[in-house]
PDB file of C-alpha atoms and ligand atoms in Angstrom:
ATOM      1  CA  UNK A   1     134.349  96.720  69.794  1.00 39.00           C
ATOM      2  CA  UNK A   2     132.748  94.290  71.171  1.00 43.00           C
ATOM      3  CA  UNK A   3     131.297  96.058  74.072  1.00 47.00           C
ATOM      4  CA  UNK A   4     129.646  98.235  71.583  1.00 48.00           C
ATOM      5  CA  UNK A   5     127.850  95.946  69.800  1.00 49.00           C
ATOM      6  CA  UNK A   6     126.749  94.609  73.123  1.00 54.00           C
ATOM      7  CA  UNK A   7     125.139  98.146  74.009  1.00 53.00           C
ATOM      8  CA  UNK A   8     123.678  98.499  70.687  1.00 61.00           C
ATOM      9  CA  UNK A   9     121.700  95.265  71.193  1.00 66.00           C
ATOM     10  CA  UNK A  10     120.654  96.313  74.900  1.00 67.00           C
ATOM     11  CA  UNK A  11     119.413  99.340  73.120  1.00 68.00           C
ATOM     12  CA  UNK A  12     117.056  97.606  70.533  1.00 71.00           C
ATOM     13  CA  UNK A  13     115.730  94.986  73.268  1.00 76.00           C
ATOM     14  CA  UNK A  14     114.783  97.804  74.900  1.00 75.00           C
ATOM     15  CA  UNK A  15     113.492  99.757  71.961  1.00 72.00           C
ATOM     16  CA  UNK A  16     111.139  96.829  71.412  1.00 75.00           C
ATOM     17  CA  UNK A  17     110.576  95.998  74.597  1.00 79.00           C
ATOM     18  CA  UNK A  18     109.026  99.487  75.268  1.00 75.00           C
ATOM     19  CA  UNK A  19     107.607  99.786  71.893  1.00 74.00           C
ATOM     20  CA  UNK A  20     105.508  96.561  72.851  1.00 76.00           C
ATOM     21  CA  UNK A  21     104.293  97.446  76.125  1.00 76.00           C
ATOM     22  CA  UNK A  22     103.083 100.789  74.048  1.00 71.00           C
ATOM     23  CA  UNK A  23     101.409  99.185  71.998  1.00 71.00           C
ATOM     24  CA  UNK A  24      99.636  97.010  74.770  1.00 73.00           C
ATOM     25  CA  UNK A  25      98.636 100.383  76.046  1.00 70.00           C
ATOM     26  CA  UNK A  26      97.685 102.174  73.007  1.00 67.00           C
ATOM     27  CA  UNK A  27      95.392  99.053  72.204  1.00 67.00           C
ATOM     28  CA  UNK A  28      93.325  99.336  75.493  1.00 66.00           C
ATOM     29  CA  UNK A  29      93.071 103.205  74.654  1.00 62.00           C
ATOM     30  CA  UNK A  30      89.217 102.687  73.437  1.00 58.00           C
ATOM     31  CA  UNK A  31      89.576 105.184  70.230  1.00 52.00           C
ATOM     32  CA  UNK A  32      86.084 106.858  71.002  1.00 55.00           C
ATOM     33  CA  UNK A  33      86.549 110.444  70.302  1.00 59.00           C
ATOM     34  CA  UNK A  34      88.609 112.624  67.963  1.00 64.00           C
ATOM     35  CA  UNK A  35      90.823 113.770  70.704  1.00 72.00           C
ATOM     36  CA  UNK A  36      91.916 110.440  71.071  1.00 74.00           C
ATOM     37  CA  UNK A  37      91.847 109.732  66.698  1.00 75.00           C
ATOM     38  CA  UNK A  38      94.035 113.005  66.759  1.00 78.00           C
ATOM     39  CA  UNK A  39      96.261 111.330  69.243  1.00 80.00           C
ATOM     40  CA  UNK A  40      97.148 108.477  67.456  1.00 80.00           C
ATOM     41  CA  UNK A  41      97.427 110.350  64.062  1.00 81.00           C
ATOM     42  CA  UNK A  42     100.029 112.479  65.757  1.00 82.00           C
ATOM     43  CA  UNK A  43     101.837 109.773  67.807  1.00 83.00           C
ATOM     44  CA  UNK A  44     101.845 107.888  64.760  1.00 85.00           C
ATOM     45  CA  UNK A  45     103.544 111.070  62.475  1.00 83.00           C
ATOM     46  CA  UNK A  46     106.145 111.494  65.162  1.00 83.00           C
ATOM     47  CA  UNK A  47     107.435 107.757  64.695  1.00 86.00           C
ATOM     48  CA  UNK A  48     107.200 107.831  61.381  1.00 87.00           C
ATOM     49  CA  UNK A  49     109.747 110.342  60.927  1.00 84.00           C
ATOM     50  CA  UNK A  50     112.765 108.752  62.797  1.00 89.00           C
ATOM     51  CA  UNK A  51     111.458 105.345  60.976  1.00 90.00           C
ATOM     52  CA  UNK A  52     111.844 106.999  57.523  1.00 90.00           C
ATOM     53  CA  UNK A  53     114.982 108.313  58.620  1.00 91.00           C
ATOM     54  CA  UNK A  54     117.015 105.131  59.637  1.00 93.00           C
ATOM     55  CA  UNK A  55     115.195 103.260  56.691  1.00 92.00           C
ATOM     56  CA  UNK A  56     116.495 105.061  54.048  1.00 92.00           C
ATOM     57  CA  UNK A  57     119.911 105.365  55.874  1.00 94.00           C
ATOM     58  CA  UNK A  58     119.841 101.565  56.248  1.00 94.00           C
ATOM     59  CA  UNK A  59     119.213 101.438  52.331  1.00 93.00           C
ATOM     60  CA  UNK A  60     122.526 103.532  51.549  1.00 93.00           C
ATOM     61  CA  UNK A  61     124.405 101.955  54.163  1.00 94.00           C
ATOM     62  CA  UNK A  62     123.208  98.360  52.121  1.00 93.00           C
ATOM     63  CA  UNK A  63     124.608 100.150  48.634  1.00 94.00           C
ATOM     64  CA  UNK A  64     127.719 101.634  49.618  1.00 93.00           C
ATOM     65  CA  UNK A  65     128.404 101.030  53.401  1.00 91.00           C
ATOM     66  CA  UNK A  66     131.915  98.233  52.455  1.00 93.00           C
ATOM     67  CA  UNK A  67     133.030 101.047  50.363  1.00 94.00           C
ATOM     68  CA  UNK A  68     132.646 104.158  51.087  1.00 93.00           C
ATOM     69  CA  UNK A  69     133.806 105.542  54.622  1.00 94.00           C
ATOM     70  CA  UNK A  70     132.306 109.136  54.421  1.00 93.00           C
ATOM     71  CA  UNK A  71     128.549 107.104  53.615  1.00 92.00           C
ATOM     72  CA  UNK A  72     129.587 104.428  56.780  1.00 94.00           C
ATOM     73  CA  UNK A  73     130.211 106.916  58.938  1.00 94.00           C
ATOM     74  CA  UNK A  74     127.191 109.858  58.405  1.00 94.00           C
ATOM     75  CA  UNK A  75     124.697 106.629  58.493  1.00 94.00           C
ATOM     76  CA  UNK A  76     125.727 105.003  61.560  1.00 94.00           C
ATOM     77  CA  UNK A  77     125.543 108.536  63.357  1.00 93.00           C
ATOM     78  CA  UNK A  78     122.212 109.078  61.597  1.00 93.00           C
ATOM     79  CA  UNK A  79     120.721 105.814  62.283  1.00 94.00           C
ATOM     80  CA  UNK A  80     121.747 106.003  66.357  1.00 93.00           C
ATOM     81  CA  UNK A  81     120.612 109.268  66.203  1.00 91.00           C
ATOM     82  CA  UNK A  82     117.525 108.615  64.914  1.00 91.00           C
ATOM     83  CA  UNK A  83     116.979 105.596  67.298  1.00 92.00           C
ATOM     84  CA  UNK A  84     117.901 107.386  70.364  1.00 89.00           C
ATOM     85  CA  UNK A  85     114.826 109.613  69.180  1.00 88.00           C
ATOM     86  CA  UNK A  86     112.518 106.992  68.667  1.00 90.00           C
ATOM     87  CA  UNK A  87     113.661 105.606  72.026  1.00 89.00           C
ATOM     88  CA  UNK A  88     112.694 109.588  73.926  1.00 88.00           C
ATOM     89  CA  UNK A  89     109.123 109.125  71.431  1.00 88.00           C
ATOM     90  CA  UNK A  90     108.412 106.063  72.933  1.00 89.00           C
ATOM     91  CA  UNK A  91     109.290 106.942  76.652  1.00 89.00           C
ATOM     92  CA  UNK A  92     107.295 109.977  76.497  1.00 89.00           C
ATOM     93  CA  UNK A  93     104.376 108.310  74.916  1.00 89.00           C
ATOM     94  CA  UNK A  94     104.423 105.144  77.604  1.00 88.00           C
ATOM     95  CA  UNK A  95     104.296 107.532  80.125  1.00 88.00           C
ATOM     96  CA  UNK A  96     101.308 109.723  78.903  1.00 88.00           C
ATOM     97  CA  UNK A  97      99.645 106.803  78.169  1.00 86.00           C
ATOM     98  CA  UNK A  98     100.708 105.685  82.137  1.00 88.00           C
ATOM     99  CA  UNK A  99      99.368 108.680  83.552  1.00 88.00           C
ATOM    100  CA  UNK A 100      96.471 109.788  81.566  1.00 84.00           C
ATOM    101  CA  UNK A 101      95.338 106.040  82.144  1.00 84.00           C
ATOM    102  CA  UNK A 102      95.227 106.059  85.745  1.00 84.00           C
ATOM    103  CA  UNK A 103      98.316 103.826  86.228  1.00 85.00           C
ATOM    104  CA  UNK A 104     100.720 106.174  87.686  1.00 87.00           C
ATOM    105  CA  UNK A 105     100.143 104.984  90.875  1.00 87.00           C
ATOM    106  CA  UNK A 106     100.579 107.524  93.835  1.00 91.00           C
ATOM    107  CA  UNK A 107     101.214 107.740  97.389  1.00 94.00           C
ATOM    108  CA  UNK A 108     101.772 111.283  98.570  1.00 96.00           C
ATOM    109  CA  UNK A 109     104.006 111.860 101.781  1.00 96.00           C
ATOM    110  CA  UNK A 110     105.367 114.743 103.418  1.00 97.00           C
ATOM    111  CA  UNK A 111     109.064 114.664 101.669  1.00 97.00           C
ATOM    112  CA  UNK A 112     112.535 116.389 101.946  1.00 97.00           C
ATOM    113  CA  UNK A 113     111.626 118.232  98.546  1.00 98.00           C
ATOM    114  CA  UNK A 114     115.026 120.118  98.625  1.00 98.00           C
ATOM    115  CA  UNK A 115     117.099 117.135  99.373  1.00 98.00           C
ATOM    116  CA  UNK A 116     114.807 115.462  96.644  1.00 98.00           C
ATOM    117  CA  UNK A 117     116.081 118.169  94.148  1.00 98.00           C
ATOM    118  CA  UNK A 118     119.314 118.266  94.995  1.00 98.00           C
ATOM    119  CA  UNK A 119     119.672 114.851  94.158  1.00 97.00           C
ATOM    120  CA  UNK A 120     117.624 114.863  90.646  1.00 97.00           C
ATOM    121  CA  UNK A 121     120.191 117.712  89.935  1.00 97.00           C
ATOM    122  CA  UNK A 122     123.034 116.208  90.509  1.00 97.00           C
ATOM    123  CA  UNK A 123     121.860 113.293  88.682  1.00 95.00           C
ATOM    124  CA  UNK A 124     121.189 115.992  85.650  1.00 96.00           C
ATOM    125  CA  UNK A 125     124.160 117.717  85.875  1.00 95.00           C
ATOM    126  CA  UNK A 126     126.185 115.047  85.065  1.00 94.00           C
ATOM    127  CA  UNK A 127     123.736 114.284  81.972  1.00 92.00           C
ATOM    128  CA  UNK A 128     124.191 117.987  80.944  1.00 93.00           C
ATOM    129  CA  UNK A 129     127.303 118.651  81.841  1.00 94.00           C
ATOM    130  CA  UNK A 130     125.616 121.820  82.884  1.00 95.00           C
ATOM    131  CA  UNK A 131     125.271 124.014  86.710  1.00 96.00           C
ATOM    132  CA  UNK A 132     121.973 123.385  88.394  1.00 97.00           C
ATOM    133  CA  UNK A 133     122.038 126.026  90.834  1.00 97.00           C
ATOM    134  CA  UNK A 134     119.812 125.041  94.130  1.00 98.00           C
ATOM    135  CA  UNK A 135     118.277 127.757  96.332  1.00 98.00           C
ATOM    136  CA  UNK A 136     116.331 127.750  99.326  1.00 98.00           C
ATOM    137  CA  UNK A 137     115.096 129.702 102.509  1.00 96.00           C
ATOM    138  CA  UNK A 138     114.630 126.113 104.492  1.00 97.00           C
ATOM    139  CA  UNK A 139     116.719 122.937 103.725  1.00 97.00           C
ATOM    140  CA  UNK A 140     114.691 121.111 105.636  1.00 97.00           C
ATOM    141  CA  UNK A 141     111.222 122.240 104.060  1.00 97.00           C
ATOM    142  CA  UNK A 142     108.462 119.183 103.731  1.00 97.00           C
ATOM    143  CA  UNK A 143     106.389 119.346 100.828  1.00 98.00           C
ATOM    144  CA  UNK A 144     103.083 116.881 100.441  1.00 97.00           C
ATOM    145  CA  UNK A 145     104.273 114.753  97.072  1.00 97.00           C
ATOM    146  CA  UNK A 146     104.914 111.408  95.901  1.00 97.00           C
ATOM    147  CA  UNK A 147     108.764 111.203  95.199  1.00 97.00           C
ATOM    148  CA  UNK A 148     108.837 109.013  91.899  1.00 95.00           C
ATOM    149  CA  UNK A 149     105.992 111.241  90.311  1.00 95.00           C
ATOM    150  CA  UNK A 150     107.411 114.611  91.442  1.00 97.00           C
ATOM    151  CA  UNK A 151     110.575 113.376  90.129  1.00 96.00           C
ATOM    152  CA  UNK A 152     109.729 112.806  86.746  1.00 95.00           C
ATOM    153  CA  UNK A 153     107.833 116.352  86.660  1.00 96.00           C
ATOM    154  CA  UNK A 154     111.206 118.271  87.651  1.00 97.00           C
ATOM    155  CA  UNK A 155     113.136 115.939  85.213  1.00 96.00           C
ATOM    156  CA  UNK A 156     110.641 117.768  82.650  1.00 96.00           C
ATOM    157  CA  UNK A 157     110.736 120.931  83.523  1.00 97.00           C
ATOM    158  CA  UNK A 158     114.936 120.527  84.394  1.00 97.00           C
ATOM    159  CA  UNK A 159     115.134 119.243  80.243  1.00 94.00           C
ATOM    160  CA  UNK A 160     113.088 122.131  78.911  1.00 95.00           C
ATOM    161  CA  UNK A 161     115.148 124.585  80.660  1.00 96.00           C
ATOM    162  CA  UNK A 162     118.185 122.683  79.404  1.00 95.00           C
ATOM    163  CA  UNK A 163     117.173 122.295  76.022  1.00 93.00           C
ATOM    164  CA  UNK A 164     115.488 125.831  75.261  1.00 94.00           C
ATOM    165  CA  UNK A 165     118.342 127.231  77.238  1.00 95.00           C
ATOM    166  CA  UNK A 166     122.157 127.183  77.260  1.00 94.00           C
ATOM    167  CA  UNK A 167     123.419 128.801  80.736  1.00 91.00           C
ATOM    168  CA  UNK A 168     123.168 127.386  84.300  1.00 93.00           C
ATOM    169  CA  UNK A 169     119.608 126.366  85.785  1.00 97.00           C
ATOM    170  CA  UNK A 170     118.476 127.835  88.595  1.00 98.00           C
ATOM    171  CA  UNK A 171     116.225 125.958  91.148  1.00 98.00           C
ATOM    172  CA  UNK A 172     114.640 127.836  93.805  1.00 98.00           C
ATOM    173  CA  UNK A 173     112.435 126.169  96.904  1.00 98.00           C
ATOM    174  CA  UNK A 174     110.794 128.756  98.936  1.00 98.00           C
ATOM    175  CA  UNK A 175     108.525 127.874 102.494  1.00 97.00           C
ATOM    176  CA  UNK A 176     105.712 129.378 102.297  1.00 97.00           C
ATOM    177  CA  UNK A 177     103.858 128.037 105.417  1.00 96.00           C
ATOM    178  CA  UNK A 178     101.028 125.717 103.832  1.00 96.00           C
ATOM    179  CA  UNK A 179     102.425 125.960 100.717  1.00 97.00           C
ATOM    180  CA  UNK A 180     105.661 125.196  99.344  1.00 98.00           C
ATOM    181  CA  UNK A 181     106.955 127.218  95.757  1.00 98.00           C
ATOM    182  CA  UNK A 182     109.478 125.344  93.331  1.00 98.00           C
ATOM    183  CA  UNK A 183     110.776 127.915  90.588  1.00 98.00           C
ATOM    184  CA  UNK A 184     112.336 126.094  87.953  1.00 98.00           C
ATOM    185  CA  UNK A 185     114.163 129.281  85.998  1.00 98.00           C
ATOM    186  CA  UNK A 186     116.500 129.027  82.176  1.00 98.00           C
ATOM    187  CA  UNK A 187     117.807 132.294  80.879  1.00 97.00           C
ATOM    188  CA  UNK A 188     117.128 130.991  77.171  1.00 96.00           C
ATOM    189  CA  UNK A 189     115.126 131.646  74.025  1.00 95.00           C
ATOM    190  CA  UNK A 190     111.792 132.154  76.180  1.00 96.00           C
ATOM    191  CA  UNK A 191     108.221 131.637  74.874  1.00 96.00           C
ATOM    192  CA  UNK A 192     106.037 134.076  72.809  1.00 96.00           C
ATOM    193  CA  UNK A 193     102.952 135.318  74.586  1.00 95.00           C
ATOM    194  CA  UNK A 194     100.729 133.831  71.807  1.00 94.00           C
ATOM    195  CA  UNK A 195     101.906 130.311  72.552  1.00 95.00           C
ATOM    196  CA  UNK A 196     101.951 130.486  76.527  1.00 96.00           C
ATOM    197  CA  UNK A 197      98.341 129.131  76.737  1.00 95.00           C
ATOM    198  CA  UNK A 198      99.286 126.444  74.152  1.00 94.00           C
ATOM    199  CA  UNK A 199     102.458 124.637  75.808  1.00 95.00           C
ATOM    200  CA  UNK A 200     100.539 122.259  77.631  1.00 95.00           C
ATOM    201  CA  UNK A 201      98.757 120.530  74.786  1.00 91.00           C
ATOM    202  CA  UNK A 202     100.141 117.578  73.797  1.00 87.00           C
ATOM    203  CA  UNK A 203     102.310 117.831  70.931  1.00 86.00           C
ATOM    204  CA  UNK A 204     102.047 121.280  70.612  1.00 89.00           C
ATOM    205  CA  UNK A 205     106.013 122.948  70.340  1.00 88.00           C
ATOM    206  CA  UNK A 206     106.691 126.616  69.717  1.00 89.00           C
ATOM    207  CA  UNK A 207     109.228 126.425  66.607  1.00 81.00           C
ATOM    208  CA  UNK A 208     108.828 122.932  64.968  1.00 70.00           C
ATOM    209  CA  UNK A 209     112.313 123.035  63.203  1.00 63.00           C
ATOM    210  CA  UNK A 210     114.192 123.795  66.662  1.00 61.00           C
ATOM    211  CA  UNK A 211     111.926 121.071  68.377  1.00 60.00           C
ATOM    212  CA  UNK A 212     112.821 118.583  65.859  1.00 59.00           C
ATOM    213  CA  UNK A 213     116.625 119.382  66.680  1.00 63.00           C
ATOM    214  CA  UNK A 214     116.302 119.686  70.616  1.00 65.00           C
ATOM    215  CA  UNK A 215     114.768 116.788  70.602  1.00 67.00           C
ATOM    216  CA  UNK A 216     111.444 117.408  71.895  1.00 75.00           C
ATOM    217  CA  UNK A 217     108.279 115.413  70.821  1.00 81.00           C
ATOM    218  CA  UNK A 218     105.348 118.192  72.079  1.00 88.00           C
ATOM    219  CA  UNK A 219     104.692 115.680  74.890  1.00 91.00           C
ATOM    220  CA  UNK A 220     106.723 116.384  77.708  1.00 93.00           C
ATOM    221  CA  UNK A 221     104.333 119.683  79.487  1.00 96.00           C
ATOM    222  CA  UNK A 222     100.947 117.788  79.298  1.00 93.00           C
ATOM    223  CA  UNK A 223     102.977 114.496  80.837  1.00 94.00           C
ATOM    224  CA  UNK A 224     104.090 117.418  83.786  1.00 96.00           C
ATOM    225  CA  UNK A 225     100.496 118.354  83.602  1.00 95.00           C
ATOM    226  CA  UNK A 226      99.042 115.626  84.581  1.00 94.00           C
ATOM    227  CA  UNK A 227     101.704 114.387  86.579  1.00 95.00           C
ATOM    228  CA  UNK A 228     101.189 118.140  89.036  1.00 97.00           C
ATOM    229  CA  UNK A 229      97.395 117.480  89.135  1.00 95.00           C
ATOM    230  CA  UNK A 230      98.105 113.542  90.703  1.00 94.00           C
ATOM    231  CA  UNK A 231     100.069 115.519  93.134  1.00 96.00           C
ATOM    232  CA  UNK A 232      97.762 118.968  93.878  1.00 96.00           C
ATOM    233  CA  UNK A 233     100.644 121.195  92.418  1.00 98.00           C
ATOM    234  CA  UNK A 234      99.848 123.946  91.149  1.00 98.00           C
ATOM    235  CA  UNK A 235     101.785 125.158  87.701  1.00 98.00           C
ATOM    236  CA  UNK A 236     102.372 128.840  86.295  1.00 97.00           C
ATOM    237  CA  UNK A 237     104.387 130.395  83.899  1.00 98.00           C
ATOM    238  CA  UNK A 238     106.575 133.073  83.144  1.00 97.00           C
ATOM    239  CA  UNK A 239     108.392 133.961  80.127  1.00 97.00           C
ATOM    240  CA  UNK A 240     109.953 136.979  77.599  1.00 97.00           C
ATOM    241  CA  UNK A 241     111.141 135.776  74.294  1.00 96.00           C
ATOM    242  CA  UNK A 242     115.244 136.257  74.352  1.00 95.00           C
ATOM    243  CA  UNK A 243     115.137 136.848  78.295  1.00 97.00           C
ATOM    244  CA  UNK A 244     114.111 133.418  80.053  1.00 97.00           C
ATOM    245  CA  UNK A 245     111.195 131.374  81.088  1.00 98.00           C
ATOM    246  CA  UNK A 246     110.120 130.441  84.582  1.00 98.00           C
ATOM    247  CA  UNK A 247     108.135 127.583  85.572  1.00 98.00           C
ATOM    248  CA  UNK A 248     106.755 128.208  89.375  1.00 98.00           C
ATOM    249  CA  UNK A 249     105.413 124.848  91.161  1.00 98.00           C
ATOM    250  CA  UNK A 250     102.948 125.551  93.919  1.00 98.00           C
ATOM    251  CA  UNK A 251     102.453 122.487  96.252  1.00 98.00           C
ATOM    252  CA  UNK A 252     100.822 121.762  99.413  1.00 97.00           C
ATOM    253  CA  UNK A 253     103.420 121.663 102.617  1.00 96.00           C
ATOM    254  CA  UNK A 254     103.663 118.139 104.361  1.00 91.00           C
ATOM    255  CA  UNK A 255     103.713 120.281 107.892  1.00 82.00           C
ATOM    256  CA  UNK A 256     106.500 120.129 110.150  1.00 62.00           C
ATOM    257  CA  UNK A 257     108.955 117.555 111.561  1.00 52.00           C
ATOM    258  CA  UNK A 258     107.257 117.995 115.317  1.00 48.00           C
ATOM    259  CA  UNK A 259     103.849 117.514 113.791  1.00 46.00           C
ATOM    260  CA  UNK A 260     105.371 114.126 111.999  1.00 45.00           C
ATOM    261  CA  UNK A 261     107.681 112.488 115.099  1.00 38.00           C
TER     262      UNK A 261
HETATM  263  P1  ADP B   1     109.118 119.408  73.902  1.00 97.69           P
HETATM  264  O1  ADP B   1     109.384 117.958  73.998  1.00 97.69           O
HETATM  265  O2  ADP B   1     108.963 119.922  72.498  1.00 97.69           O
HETATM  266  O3  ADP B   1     110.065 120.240  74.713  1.00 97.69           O
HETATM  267  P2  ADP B   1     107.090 120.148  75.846  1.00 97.69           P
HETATM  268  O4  ADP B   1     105.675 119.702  75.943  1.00 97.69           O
HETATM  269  O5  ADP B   1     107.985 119.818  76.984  1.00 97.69           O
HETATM  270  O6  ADP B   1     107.647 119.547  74.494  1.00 97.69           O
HETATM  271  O7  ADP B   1     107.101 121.705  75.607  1.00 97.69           O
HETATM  272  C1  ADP B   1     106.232 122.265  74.622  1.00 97.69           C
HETATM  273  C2  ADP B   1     106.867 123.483  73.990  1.00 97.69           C
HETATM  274  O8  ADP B   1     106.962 124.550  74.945  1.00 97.69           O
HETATM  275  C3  ADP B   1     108.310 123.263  73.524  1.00 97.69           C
HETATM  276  O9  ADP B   1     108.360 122.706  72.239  1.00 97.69           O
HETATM  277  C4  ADP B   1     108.872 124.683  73.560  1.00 97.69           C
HETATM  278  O10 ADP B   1     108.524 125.352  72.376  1.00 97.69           O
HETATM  279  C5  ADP B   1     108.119 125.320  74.729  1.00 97.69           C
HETATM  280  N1  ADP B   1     108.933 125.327  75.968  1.00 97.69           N
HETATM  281  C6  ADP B   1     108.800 124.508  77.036  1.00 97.69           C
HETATM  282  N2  ADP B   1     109.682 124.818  78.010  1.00 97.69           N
HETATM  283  C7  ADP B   1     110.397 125.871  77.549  1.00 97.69           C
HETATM  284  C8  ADP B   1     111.475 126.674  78.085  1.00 97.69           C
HETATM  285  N3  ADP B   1     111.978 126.427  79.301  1.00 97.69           N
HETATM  286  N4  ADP B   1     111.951 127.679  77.318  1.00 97.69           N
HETATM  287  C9  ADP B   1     111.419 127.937  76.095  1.00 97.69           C
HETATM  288  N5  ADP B   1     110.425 127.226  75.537  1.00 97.69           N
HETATM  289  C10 ADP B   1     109.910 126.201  76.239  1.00 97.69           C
END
């Protein structure tokens, strides 16, 4: 019992921690164009909803939470629910606001990309509790990248094809000679070809209902946007509603282990 309550306040320090470094951020945003107005407006929309949420949850809990169980019990899963959201809003926000800055700070090095991978899916697969299936024509394969960056782009592209999907995840790394080809592949609900050329914009999801319950907050494919173009990759996608969706990484090679020794 008391463990819990121990994790619950861990959460909320770090709820407001983050929220307060956001805010830091979002301050030194100079608000000088719509773009940016619309940002905010939206940012601002997407908190409000968990806020409302664990407010009025908070209110009934206040009313009948000492007497009645079936009220306890839908609140408290409501109200963690609803923070754990906020929490993902926040994250997601901190880093757009980190990247589209200019603080994401770089350093690009020819890297073990498939060893990389295999380790962010293992780390995921426990998360999931799903197969990530890793493929390649050359283990040892170097791509050009910056391993913290790279590895919060395939931790975006790995939770989309979780989320819009429900079978295994397949990874494929292909050589290419001076390039190197990531496939990230789901075989889940796929995207229409009328909102293909829309995914990247910030906050933009598909089907708004489904996104609320997935989890997703519109921001996570202009974060991996930005993140590829720090790191000269290359992004394209494939997709048929009902069949799948493929997201195909092209990145620049970090040569060869005699060139590097
Ligand atoms: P979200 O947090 O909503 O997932 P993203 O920016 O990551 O936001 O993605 C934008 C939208 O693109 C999603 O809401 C979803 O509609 C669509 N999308 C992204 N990846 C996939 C995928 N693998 N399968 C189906 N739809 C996807």
């Amino acid at each position: 019992k008391y463990s819990m309550l121990e994790v619950d306040r861990k959460d909320t320090k770090e709820l407001q921690e983050l929220s307060a470094a956001f805010n830091n951020m979002m301050e030194e945003l100079k608000i000088h164009d719509e773009n940016q107005q619309a940002f905010i407006m939206n940012a601002s929309h997407e908190l409000k909803t968990p806020i409302t949420v664990i407010s009025s949850y908070s209110e009934m809990l206040k009313r009948f939470g000492k007497t009645r169980e079936d009220v306890l019990d839908e609140s408290i899963h409501a109200i963690s629910d609803e923070a754990r959201r906020m929490k993902y809003l926040t994250e997601q926000l901190l880093s757009f606001a980190k990247v589209n800055t200019g603080r994401e700070e770089i350093s690009r090095q020819p890297t073990r990309i498939v060893k990389l991978i295999r380790d962010i899916a293992a780390r995921l697969e426990t998360v999931y509790q799903r197969e990530i299936d890793v493929r390649t024509d050359n283990e040892e394969v170097l791509a050009h990248v910056d391993v913290n960056t790279f590895d919060q782009l395939m931790k975006i592209f790995m939770d989309n094809a979780y989320k819009y999907s429900s079978d295994a995840i397949a990874v494929e790394v292909q050589d290419h000679g001076q390039s190197v080809e990531v496939t990230i592949k789901d075989r889940g609900i796929g995207i229409p070809e009328e909102d293909i050329d829309h995914i990247f914009t910030r906050f933009y999801r598909v089907d708004k209902a489904r996104a609320r319950k997935t989890g997703g907050s519109g921001l996570g494919l202009s974060i991996a946007r930005e993140l590829a173009k720090l790191n000269g990759i290359d992004i394209s996608v494939d997709s048929q509603v009902d069949v799948g969706t493929t997201f195909r990484l092209t990145m620049e090679s970090g040569g060869n282990d005699e060139e590097e020794n």
